[in-house]
PDB file of C-alpha atoms in Angstrom:
ATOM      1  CA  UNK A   1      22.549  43.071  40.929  1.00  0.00           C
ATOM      2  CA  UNK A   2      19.844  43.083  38.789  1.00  0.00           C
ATOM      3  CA  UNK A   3      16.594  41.248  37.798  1.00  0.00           C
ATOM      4  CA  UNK A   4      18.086  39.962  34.488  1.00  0.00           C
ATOM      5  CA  UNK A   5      21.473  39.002  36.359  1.00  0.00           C
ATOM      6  CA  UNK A   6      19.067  37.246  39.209  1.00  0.00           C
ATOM      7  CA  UNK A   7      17.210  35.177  36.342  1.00  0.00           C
ATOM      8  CA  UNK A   8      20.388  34.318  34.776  1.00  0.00           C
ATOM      9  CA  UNK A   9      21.860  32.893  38.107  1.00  0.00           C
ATOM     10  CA  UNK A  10      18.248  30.900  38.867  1.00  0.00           C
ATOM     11  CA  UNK A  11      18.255  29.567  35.451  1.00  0.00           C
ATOM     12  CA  UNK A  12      21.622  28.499  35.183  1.00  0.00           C
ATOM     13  CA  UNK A  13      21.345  26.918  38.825  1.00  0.00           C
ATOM     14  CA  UNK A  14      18.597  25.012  37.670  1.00  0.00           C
ATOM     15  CA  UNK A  15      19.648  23.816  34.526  1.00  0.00           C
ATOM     16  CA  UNK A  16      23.138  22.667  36.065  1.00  0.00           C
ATOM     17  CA  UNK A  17      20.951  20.926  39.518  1.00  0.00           C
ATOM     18  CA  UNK A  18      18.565  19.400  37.371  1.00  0.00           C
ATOM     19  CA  UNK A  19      19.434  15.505  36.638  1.00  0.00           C
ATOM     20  CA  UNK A  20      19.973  15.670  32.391  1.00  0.00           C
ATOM     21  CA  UNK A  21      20.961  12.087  32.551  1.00  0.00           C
ATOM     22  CA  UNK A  22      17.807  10.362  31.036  1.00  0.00           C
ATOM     23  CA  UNK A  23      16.384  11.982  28.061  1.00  0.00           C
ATOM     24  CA  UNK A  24      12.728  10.156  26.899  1.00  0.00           C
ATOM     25  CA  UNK A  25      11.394  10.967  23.535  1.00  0.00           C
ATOM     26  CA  UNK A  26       7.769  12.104  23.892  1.00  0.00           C
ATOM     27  CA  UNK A  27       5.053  12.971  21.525  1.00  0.00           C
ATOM     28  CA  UNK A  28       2.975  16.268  22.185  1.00  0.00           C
ATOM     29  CA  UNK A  29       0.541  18.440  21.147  1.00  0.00           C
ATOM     30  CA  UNK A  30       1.358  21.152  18.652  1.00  0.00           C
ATOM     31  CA  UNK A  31       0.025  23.199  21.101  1.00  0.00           C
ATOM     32  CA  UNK A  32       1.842  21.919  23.974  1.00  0.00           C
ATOM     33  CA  UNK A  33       5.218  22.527  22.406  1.00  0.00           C
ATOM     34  CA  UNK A  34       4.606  26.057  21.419  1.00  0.00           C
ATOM     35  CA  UNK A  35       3.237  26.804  25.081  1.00  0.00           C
ATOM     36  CA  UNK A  36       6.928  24.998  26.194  1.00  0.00           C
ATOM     37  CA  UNK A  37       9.021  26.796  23.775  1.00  0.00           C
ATOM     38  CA  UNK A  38       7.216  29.834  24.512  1.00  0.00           C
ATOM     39  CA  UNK A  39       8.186  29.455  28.643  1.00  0.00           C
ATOM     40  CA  UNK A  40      11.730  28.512  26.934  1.00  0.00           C
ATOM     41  CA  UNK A  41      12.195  31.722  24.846  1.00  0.00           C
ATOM     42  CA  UNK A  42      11.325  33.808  27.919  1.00  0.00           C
ATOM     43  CA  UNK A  43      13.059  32.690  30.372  1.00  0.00           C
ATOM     44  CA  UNK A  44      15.876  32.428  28.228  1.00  0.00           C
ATOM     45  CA  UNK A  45      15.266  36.234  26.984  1.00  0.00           C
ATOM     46  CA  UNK A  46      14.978  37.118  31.257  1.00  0.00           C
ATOM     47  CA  UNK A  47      18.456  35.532  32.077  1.00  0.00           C
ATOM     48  CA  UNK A  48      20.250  36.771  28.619  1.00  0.00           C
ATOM     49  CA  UNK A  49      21.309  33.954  26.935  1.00  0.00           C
ATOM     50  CA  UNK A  50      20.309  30.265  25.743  1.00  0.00           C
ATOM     51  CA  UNK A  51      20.726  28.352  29.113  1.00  0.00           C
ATOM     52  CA  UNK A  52      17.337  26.204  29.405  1.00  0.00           C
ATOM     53  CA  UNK A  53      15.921  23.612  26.600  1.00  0.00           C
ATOM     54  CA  UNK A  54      12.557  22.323  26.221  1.00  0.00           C
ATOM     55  CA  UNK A  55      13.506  19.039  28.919  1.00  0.00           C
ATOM     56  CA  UNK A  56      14.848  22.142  31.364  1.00  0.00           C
ATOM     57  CA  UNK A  57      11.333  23.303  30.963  1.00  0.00           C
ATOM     58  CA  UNK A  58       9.200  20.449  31.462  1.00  0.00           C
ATOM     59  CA  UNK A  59      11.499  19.750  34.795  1.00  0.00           C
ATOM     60  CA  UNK A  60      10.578  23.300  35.895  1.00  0.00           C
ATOM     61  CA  UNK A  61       6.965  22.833  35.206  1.00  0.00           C
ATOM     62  CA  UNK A  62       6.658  19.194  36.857  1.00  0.00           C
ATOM     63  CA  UNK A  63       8.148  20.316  40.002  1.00  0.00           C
ATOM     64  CA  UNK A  64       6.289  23.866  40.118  1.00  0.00           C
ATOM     65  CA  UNK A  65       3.502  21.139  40.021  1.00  0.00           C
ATOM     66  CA  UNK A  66       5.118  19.589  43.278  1.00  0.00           C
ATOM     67  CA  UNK A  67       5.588  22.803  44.590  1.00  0.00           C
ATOM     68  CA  UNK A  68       1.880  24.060  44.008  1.00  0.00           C
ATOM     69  CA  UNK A  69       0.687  20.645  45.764  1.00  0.00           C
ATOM     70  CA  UNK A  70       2.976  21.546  49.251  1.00  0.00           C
ATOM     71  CA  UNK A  71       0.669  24.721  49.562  1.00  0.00           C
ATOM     72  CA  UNK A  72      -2.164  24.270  47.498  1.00  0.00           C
ATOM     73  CA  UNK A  73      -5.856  23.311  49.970  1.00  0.00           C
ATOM     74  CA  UNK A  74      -6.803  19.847  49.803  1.00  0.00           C
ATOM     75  CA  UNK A  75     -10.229  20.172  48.534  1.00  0.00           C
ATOM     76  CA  UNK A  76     -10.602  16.707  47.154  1.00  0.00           C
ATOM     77  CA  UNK A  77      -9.869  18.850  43.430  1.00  0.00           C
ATOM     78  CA  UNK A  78      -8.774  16.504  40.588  1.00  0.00           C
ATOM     79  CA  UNK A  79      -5.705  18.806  40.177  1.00  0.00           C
ATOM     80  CA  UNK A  80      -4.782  18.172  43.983  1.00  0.00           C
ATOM     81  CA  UNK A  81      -5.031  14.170  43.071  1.00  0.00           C
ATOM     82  CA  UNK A  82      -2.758  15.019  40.617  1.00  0.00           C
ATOM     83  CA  UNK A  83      -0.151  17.517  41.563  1.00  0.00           C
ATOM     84  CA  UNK A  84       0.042  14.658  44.617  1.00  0.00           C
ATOM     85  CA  UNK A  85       1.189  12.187  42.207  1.00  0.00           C
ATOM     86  CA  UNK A  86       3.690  14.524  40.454  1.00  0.00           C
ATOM     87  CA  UNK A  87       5.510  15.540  44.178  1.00  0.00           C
ATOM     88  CA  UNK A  88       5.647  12.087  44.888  1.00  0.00           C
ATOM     89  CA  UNK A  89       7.299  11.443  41.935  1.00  0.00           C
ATOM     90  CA  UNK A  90       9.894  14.696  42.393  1.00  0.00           C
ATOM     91  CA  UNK A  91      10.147  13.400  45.526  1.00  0.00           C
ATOM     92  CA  UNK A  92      11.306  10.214  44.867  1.00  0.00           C
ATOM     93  CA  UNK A  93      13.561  11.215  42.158  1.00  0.00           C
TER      94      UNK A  93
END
């Protein structure tokens, strides 16, 4: 198996794990939406086809923010204040 048939597996496991049922409309940053359709277009390009949309993407990004709070140092960082509230929130989803 290969890398591209490995990111096509991961992506499609976490687009069909991932809770789609509540979709909220939100207003960002021209900036902010090319950054999230740019993580989009690549990982869609890694697994081979159009799995993942821009929600898929801001799920992957809010827990990686969970994620980096498990094992990132508590050093009293604003980011660690933060991240804290996202893994709660993952958490209690």
């Amino acid at each position: 198996m290969d890398d591209r048939d490995d990111a096509a597996r991961t992506v499609r496991q976490f687009h069909e794990e991932t809770p789609h049922a509540v979709s909220v409309s939100v207003t960002l940053s021209t900036h902010t939406r090319e950054v999230l359709s740019a993580v989009r277009d690549d990982l869609n390009d890694r697994a081979g086809e159009p799995i993942l949309d821009t929600n898929d993407v801001v799920r992957l990004a809010l827990e990686g923010a969970a994620r980096y709070h498990d094992r990132a140092p508590d050093d009293g960082s604003d980011v660690h204040a933060l991240t804290a509230a996202v893994r709660d929130a993952v958490d209690d989803g």
